[in-house]
GROMACS .gro file of C-alpha atoms in nm:
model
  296
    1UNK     CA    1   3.380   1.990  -4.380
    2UNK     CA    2   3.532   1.931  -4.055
    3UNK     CA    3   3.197   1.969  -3.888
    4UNK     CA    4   3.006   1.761  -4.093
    5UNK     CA    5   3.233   1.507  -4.057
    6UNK     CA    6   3.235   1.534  -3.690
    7UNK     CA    7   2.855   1.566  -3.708
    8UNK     CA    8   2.831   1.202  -3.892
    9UNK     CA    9   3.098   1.068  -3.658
   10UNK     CA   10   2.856   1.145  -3.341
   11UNK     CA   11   2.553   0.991  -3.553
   12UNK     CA   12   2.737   0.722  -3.614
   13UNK     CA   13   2.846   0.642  -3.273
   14UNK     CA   14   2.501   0.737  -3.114
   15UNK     CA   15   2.377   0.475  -3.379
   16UNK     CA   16   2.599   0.175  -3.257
   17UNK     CA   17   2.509   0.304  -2.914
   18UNK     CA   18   2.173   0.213  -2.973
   19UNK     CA   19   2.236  -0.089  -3.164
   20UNK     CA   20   2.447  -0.191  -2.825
   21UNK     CA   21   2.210  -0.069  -2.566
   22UNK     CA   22   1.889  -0.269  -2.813
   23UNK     CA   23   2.143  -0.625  -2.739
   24UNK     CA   24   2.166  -0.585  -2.413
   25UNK     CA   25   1.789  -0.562  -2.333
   26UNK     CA   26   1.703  -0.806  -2.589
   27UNK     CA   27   1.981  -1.070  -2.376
   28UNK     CA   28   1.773  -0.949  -2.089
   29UNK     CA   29   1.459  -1.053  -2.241
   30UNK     CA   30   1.591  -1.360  -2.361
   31UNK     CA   31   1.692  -1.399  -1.946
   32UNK     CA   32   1.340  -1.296  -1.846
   33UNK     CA   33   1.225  -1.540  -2.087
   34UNK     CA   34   1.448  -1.854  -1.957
   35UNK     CA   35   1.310  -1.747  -1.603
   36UNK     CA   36   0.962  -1.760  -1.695
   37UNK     CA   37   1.028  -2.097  -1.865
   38UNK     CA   38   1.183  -2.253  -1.538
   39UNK     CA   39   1.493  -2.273  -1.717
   40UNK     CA   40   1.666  -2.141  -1.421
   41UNK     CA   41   2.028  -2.324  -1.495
   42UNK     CA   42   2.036  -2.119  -1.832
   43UNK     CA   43   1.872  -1.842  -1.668
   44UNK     CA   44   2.149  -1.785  -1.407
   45UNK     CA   45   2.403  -1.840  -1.711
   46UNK     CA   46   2.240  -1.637  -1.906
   47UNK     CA   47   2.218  -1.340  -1.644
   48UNK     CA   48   2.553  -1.422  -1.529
   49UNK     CA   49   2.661  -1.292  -1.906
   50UNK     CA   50   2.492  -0.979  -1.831
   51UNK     CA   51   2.655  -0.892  -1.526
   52UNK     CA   52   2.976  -0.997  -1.684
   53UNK     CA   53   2.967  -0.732  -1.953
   54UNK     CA   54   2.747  -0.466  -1.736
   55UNK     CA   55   2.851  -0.472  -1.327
   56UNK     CA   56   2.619  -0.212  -1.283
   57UNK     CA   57   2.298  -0.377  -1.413
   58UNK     CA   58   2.113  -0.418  -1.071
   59UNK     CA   59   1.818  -0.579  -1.217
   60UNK     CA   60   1.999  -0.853  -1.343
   61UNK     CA   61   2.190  -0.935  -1.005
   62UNK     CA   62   1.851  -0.917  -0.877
   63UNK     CA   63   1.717  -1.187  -1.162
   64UNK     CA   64   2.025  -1.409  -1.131
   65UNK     CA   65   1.989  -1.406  -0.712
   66UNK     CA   66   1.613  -1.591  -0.792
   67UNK     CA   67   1.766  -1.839  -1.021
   68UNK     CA   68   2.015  -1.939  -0.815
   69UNK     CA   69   1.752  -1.945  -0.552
   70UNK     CA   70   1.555  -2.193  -0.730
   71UNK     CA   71   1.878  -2.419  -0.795
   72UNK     CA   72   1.899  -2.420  -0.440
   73UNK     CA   73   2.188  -2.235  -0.405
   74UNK     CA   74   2.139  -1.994  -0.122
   75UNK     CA   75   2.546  -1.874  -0.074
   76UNK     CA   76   2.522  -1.750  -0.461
   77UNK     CA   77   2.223  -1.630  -0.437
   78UNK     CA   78   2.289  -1.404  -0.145
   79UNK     CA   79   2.611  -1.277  -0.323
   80UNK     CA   80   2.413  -1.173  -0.638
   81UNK     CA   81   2.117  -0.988  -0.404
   82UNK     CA   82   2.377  -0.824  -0.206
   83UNK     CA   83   2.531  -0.667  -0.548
   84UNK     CA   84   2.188  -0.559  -0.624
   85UNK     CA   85   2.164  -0.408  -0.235
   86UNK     CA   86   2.497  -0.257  -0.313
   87UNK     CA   87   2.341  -0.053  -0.600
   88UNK     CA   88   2.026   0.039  -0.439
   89UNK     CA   89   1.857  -0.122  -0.643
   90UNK     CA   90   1.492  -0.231  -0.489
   91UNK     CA   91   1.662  -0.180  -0.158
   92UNK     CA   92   1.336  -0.350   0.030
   93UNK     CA   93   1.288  -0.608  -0.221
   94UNK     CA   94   1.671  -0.677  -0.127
   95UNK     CA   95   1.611  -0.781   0.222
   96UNK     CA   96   1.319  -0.999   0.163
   97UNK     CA   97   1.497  -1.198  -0.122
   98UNK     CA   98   1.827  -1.261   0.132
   99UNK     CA   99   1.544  -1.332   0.383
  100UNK     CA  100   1.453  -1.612   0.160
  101UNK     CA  101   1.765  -1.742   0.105
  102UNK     CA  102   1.835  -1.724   0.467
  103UNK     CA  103   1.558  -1.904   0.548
  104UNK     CA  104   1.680  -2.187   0.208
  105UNK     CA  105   2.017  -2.241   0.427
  106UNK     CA  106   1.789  -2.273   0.721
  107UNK     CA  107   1.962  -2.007   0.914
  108UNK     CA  108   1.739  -1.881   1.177
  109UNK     CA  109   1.960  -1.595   1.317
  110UNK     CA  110   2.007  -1.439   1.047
  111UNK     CA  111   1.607  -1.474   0.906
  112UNK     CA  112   1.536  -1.308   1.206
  113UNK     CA  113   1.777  -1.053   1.229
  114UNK     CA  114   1.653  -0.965   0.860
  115UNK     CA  115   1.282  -0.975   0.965
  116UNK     CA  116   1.353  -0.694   1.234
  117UNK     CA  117   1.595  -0.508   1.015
  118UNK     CA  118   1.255  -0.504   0.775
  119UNK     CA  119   0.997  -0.413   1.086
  120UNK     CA  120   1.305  -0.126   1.197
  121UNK     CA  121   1.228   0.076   0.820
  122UNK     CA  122   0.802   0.060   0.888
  123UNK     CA  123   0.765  -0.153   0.555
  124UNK     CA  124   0.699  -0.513   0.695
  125UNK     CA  125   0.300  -0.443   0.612
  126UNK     CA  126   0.382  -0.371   0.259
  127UNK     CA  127   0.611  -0.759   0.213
  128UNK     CA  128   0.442  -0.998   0.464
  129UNK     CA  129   0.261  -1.154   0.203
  130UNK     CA  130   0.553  -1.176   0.016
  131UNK     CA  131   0.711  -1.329   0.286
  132UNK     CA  132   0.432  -1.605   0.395
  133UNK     CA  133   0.392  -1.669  -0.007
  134UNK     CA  134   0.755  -1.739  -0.051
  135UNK     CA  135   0.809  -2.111  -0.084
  136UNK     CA  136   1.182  -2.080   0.129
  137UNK     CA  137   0.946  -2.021   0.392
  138UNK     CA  138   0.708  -2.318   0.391
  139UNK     CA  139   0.841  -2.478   0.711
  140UNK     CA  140   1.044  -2.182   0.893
  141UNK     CA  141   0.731  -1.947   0.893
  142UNK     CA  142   0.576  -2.194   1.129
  143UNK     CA  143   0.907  -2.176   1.400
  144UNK     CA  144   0.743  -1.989   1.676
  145UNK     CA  145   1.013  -1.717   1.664
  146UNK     CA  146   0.949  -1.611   1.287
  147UNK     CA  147   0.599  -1.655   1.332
  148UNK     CA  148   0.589  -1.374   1.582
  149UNK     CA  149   0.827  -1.151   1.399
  150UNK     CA  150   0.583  -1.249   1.078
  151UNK     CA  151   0.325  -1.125   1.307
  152UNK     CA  152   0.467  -0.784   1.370
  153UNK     CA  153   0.516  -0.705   1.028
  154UNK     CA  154   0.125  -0.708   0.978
  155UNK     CA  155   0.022  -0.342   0.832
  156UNK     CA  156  -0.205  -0.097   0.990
  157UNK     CA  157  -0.109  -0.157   1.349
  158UNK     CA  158   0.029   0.255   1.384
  159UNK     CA  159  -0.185   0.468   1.636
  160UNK     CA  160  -0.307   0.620   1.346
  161UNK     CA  161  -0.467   0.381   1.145
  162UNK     CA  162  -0.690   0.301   1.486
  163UNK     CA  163  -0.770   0.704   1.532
  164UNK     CA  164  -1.103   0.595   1.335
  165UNK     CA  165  -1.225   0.316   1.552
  166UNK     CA  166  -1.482   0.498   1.763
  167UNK     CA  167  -1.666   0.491   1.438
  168UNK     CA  168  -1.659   0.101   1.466
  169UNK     CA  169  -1.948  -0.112   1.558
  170UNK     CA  170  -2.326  -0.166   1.529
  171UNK     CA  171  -2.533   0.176   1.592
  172UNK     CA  172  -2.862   0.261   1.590
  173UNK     CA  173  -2.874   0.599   1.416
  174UNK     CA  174  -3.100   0.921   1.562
  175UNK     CA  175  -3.161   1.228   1.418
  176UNK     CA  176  -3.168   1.531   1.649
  177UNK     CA  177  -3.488   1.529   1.789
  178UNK     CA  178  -3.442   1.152   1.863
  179UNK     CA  179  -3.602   0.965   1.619
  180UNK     CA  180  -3.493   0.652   1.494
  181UNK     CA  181  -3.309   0.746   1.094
  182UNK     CA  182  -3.143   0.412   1.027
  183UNK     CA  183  -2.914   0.121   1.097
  184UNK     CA  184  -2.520   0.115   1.070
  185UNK     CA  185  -2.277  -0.114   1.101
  186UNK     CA  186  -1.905  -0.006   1.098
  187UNK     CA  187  -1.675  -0.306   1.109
  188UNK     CA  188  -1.245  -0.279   1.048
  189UNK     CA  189  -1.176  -0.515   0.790
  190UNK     CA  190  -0.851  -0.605   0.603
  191UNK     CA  191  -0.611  -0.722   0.931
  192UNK     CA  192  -0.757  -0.364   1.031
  193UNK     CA  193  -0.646  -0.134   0.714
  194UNK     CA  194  -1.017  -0.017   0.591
  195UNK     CA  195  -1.299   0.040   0.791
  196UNK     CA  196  -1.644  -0.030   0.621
  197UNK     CA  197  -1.997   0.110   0.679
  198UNK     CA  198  -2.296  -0.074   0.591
  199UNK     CA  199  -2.572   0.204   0.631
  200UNK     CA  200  -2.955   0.145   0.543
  201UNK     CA  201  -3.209   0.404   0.622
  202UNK     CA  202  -3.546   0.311   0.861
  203UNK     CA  203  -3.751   0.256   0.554
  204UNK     CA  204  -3.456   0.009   0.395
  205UNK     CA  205  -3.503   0.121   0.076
  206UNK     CA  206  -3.189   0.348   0.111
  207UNK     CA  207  -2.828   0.142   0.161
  208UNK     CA  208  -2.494   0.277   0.157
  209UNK     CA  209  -2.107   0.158   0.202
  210UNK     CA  210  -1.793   0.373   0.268
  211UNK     CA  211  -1.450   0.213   0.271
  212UNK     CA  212  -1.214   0.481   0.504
  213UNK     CA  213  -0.907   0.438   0.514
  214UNK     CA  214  -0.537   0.615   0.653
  215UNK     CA  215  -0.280   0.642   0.364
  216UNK     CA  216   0.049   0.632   0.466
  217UNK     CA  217   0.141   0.851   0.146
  218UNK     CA  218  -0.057   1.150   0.206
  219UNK     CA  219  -0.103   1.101   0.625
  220UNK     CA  220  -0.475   1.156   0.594
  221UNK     CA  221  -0.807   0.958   0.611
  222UNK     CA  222  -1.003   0.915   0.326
  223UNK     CA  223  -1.343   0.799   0.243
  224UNK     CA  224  -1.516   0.658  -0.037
  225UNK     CA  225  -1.906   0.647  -0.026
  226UNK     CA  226  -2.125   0.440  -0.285
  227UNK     CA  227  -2.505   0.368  -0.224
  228UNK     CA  228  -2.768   0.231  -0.411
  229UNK     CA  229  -2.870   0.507  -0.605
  230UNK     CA  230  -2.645   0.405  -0.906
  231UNK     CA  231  -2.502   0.777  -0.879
  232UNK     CA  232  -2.147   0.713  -0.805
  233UNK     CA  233  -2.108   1.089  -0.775
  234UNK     CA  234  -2.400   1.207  -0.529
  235UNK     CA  235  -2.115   1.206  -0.282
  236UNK     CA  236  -1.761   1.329  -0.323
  237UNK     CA  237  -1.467   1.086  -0.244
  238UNK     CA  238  -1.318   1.300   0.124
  239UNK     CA  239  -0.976   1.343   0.321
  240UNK     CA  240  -0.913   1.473   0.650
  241UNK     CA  241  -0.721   1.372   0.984
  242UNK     CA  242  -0.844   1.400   1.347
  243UNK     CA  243  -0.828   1.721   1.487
  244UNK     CA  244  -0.884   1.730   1.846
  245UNK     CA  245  -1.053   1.375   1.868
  246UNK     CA  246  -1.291   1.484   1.599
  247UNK     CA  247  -1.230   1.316   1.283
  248UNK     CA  248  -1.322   1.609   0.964
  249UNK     CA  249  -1.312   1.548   0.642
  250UNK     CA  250  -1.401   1.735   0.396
  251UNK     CA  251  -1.391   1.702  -0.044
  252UNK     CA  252  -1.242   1.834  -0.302
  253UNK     CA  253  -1.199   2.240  -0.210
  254UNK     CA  254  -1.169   2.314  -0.602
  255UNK     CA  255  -1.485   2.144  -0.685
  256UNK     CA  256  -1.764   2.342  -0.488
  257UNK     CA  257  -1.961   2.309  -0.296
  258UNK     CA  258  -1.727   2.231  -0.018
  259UNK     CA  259  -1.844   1.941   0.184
  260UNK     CA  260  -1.733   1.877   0.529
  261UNK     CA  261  -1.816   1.618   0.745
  262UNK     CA  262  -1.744   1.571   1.132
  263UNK     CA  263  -1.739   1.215   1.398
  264UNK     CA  264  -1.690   1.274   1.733
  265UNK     CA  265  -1.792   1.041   2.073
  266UNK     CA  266  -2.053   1.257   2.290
  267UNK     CA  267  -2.051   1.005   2.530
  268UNK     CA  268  -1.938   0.611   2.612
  269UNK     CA  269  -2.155   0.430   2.300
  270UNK     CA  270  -2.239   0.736   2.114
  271UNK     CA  271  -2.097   0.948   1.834
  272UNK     CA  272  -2.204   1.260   1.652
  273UNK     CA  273  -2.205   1.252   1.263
  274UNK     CA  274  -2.275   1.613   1.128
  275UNK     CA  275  -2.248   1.722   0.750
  276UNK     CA  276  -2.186   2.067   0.614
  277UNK     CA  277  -2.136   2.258   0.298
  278UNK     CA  278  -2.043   2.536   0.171
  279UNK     CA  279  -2.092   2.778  -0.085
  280UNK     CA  280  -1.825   3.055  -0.025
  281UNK     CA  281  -1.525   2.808  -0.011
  282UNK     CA  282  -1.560   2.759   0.387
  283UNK     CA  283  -1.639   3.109   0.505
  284UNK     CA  284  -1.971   2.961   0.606
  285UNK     CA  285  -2.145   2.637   0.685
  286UNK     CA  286  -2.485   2.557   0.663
  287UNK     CA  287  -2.548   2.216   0.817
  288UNK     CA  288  -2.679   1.959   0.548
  289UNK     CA  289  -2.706   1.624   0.799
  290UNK     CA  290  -2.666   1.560   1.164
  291UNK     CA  291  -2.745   1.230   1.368
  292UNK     CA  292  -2.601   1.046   1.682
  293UNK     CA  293  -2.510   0.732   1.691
  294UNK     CA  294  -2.628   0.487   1.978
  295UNK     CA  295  -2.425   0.162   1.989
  296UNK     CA  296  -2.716  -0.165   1.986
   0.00000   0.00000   0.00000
């Protein structure tokens, strides 16, 4: 007896738990909801209530920072985004929301000394649109020092997102023996973050674009390749690095055959493209496609 009724006392409590935890997200909602609405006096009341009952609830420091934002009230909000800083909550998404209210109060010092504290962790690529897009910013993003800070943060501007960029420019393409296989033009798009190939072969009936690209995640370059053939699979997504200034990449090792494909400058205004493949998961190559690239 004594267990059961210790049983129903833990259901019972793990109940009301749940009944608990199911008002606090619905007062969040309701929050959310205010937010969304513009409502942002009985937003920041309503997510002060939160924070009230639940200290710990980063995400609604976070929300309640923003509403105060929009009442123009920088001090508060800076006090509610530190809280959320102080949990580690978002910790990037921190420092660009005091950045804005920094740059609300009109404080340049300290929107710059944020801006480089942002550029310090490697991240400013992944918020400057954030930044330039925030509204606090309309007329201090044009001060010549934030500007050049702004500047810095651009993505894509590490040594090895530019490892690629012999590849880049327009190329008459050769085969071996010298003769004239096609047209391609390799441009760096994107403030430099993808480079794109426009290919088409000497009769023009063949065209082809690859987007290649260095993800910071994985620290490899990839490539994507789609032509006109309708066939999104006649050639295998890649990854690779440059190893000893040739740039290899090669597909998926589990899905044979093993494709591997090599870029390398020969001389000043011209560059090597071979193919491979392999049946015996790399123990042999048989070469597949092999051209040189002479820059127009």
């Amino acid at each position: 007896m004594m267990l059961r009724s210790w049983m129903r006392l833990c259901f019972i409590s793990l109940v009301l738990a749940g009944v608990t935890l199911a008002q606090e997200k619905s007062a969040q909602d309701r929050a959310d909801d205010l937010s969304s609405a513009n409502k942002f006096q009985e937003a920041a009341a309503a997510y002060r209530d939160i924070t009230a009952k639940d200290p710990s609830n980063a995400y609604c420091w976070t929300g309640l920072g923003n509403a105060l934002l929009s009442l123009n009230q920088p001090d508060a909000a800076l006090a509610a985004f530190d809280k959320a800083a102080a949990l580690k909550f978002r910790p990037l998404v921190q420092q660009v929301n005091k950045a804005r209210a920094y740059a609300l109060k009109g404080s340049l010092t300290d929107v710059q000394a944020t801006l480089r504290a942002i550029i310090a962790t490697g991240n400013g690529g992944r918020v400057r649109a954030a930044i330039l897009g925030a509204t606090e910013f309309a007329t201090m993003k044009d001060q010549p020092q934030v500007r050049d800070l702004i500047a810095q943060m651009a993505a894509c501007r590490e040594p090895e997102f530019h490892q690629f960029d012999f590849w880049i420019g327009d190329w008459q393409v050769k085969d071996p023996a010298g003769n004239a296989v096609g047209a391609n033009l390799v441009t760096r798009e994107l403030e430099g973050c993808v480079l794109i190939e426009h290919w088409k072969d000497s009769t023009g009936a063949q065209l082809g674009s690859s987007f290649n690209y260095y993800d910071i995640n994985d620290k490899k370059w990839h490539q994507l390749y789609l032509d006109n053939s309708g066939n999104a699979q006649s050639f295998p997504a890649m990854a690779g690095n440059l190893v000893d200034n040739k740039m290899v990449l090669l597909t998926d090792p589990s899905k044979p055959p093993l494709s591997r494909w090599t870029w390398y400058v020969i001389e000043p205004g011209k560059v090597r493209q071979m193919a491979e493949q392999s049946t015996d998961q790399g123990k042999t190559w048989q070469i597949t496609w092999d051209s040189v690239y002479v820059k127009q």
